[in-house]
Structures are given as C-alpha cells and as structure tokens.
Short mmCIF file of C-alpha atoms in Angstrom, two decimals:
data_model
loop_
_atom_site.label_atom_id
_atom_site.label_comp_id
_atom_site.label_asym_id
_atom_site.label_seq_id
_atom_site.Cartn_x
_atom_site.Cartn_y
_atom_site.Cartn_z
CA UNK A 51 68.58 232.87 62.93
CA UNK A 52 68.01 229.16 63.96
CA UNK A 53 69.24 226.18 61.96
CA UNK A 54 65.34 225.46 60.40
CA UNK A 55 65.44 229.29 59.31
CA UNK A 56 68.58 229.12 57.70
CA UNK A 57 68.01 226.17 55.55
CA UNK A 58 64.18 227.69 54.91
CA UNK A 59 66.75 230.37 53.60
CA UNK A 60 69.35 228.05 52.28
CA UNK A 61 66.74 226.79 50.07
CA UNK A 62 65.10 229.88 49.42
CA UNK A 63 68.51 230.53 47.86
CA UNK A 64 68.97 227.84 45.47
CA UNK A 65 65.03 227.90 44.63
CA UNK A 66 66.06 231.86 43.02
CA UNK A 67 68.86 230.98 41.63
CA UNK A 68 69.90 230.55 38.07
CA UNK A 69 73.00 228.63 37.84
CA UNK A 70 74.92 226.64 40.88
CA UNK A 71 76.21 228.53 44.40
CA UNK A 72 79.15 227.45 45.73
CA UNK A 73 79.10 226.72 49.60
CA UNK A 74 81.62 229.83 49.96
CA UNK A 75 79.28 232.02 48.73
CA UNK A 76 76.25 230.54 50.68
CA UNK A 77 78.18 230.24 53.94
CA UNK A 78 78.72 234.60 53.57
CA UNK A 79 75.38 235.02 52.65
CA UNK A 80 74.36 232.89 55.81
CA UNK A 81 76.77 234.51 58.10
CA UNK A 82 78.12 230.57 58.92
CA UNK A 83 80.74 228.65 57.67
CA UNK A 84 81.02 226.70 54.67
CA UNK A 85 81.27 222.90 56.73
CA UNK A 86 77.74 224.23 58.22
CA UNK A 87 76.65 224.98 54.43
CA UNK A 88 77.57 221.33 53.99
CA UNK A 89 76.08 220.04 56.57
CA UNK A 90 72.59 221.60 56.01
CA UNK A 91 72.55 220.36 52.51
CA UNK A 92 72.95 217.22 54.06
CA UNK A 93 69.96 217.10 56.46
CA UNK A 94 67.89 218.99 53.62
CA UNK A 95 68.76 215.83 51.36
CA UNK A 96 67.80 213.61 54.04
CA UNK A 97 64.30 215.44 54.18
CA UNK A 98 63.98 214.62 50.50
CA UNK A 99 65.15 217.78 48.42
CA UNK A 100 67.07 217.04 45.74
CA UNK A 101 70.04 219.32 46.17
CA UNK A 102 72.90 218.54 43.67
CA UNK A 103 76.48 218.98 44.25
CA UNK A 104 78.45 220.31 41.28
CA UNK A 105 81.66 221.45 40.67
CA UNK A 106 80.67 224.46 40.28
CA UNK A 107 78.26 224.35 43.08
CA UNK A 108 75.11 223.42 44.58
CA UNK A 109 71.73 223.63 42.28
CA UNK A 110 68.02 222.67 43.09
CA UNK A 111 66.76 220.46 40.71
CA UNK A 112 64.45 221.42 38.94
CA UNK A 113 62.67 218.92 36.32
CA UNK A 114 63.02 219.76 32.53
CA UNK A 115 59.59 221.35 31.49
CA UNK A 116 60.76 221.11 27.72
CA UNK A 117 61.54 217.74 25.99
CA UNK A 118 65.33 216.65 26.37
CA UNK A 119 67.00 213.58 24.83
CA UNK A 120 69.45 212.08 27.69
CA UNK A 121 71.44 209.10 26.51
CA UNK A 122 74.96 207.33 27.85
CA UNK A 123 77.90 207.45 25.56
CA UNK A 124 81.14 205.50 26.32
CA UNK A 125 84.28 207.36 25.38
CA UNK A 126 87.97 206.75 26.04
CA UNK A 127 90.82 209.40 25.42
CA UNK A 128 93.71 210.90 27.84
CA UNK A 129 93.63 212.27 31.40
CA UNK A 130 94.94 215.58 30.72
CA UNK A 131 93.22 218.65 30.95
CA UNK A 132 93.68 219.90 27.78
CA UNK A 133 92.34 216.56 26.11
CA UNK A 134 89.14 216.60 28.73
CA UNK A 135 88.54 220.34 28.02
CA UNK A 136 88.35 219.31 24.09
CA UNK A 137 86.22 216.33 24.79
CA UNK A 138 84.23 218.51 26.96
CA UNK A 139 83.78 221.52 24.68
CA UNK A 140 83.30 219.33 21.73
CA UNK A 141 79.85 218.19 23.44
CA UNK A 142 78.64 221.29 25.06
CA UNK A 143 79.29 224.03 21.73
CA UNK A 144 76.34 221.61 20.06
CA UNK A 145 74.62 222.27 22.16
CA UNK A 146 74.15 219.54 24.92
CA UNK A 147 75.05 219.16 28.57
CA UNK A 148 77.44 216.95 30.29
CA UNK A 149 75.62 215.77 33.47
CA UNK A 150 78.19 213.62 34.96
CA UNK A 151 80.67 210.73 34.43
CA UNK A 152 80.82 207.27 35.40
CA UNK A 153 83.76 204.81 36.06
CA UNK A 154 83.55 201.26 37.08
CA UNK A 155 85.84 200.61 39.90
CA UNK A 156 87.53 196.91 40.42
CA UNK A 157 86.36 197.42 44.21
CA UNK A 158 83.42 199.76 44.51
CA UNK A 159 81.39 199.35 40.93
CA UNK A 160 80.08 202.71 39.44
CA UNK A 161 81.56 205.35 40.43
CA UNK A 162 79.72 208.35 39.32
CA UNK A 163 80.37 212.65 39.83
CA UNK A 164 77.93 214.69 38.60
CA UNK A 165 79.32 217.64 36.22
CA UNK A 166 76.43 219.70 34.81
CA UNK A 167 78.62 221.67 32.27
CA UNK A 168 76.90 223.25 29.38
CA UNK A 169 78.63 226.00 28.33
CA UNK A 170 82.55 227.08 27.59
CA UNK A 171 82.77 228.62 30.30
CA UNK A 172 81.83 225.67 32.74
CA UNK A 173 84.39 223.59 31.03
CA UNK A 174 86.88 225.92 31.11
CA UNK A 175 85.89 226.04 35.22
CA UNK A 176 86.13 223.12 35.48
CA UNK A 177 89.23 222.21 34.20
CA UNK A 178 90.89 224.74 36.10
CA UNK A 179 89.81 224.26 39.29
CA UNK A 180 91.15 220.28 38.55
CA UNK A 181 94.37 222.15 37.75
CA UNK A 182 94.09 224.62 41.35
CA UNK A 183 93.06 221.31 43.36
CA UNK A 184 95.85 219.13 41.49
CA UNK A 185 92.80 216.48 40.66
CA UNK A 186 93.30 214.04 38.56
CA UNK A 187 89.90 212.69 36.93
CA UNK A 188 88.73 209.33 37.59
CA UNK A 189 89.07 207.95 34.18
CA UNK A 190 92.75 207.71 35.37
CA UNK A 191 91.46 204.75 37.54
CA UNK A 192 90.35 203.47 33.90
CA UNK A 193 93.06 203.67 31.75
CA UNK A 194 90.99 206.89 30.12
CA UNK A 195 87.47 204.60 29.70
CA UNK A 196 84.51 206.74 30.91
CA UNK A 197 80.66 207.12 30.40
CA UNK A 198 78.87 210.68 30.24
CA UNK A 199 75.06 210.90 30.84
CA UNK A 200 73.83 213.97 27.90
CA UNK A 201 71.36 215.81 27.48
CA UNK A 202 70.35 217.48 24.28
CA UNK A 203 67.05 219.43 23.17
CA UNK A 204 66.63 217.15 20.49
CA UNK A 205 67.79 213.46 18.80
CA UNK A 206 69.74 215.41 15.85
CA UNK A 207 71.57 217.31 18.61
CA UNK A 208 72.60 214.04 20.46
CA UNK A 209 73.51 212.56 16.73
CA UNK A 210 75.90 215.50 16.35
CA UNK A 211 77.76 214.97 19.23
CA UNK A 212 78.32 211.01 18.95
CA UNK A 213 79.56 211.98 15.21
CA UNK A 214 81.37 214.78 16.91
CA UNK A 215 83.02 212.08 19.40
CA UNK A 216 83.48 209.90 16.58
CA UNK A 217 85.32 211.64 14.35
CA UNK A 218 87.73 213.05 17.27
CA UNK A 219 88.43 209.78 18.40
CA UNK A 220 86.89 209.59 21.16
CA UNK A 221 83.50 207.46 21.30
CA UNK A 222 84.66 204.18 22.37
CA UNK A 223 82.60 201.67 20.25
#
C-alpha cells in the first residue's frame, strides 16, 4: 500500500466511524506504526481536512446538521481528578458536551486542548488516562481558572449547566 492509499484509507476510517480512533488502533489496522499514524494526520491536515485530536482519539469533523447552542463558561475549582471528573460529569449528564479547555498562559496566551467528552464514560476516560500518564491539567498553570467551549441541543440545556456550575461552586463569575 503506498502512503496516498493509506491515508485515502486513513480517512476512509475516520469518515465510518462513530466515535474517535486512537492512533494505536489505526496504526494495526494500517499495518504501520502509530508515529506514521501521526504523521499522516499531519499532512492530511495540511491538505485541509479537519482531523481532530482528542483524548480519546482522532475524529473527522463533521458539522452539526441539528441546531446546537455553543457558549464559553469560565470556571475555577481544584486540579484533582476527582474534582475535574465532578465538574466534568456535572456538564455532560445534562446533556451537553465539553469540547475543550482554554488557559491563558503568562508567555504563550491561550492555550487551548480540545476534549470532546459527552458522556460518563468519556469523563471517566479521561480522567484515568490523566491518572496512567501522571498529567496534571493545565488549569494547574492557573491556579484552577479555566474556560470550556459547550455545546448543548438547546438554550435551557446550556441554562442548566451554568446553574449546575453555579450551585457547585464552580462558575467563576
């Protein structure tokens, strides 16, 4: 297979697939490693397709064909896991998605990593593969201070979850 066929396939991949694929599991479906996985997503990003790296893998974008309600919310609370995975699980059992997070760094400005967790089960792998890795998140650069971009299917949905922030403490206002 030559390098154009495998990221034909590459993207063949991500076009069928319904949630992220890690670069391990694309480099053994590929029969390459996952540093060539990496690199391919790179030269298909060059070429203008908008491959997005998530923790829990790579996903094709593909624009929202039903109505979503995306707003910033600035939030402050501690670094550990247990207090992110609340944070995180407070926003996503309404309903909504977490689509990244965003620091401002004294030397770099915005800092942002996507996240794309909507479900339990995202958080939950998310937090532990901070735990496996021994990450710390970058609101410890901020003394906790962080924005999320969400999404919600409606305004009453992102209501809920700034009240839901609110009330734990959370939404930094």
């Amino acid at each position: 297979m030559t390098q154009e066929e495998r990221r034909d396939k590459l993207l063949d991949l991500l076009r069928a697939a319904t949630g992220p694929l890690t670069g391990s599991h694309l480099s053994g479906v590929l029969g390459v490693t996952r540093q060539i996985i990496v690199g391919d997503v790179a030269v298909l990003r060059a070429r203008g397709e908008q491959i997005v790296a998530t923790p829990q893998g790579y996903l094709l974008y593909k624009p929202q064909v039903k109505a979503v309600h995306r707003s910033t919310v600035a939030v402050r609370h501690g670094t550990d896991n247990e207090t992110i995975a609340d944070e995180l699980n407070l926003i996503v059992d309404l309903g909504a998605t977490v689509l990244d997070v965003t620091v401002e760094h004294p030397l770099y400005g915005e800092l942002t990593a996507k996240l794309q967790v909507s479900s339990r089960a995202e958080v939950a792998q998310f937090v532990h593969k901070m735990q496996e890795l021994q990450a710390e998140p970058l609101s410890v650069l901020t003394d906790g201070y962080h924005l999320h971009t969400i999404e919600a299917p409606t305004n009453e949905v992102m209501g809920a979850v700034r009240d839901a922030l609110r009330q734990a403490g959370y939404l930094a206002e």
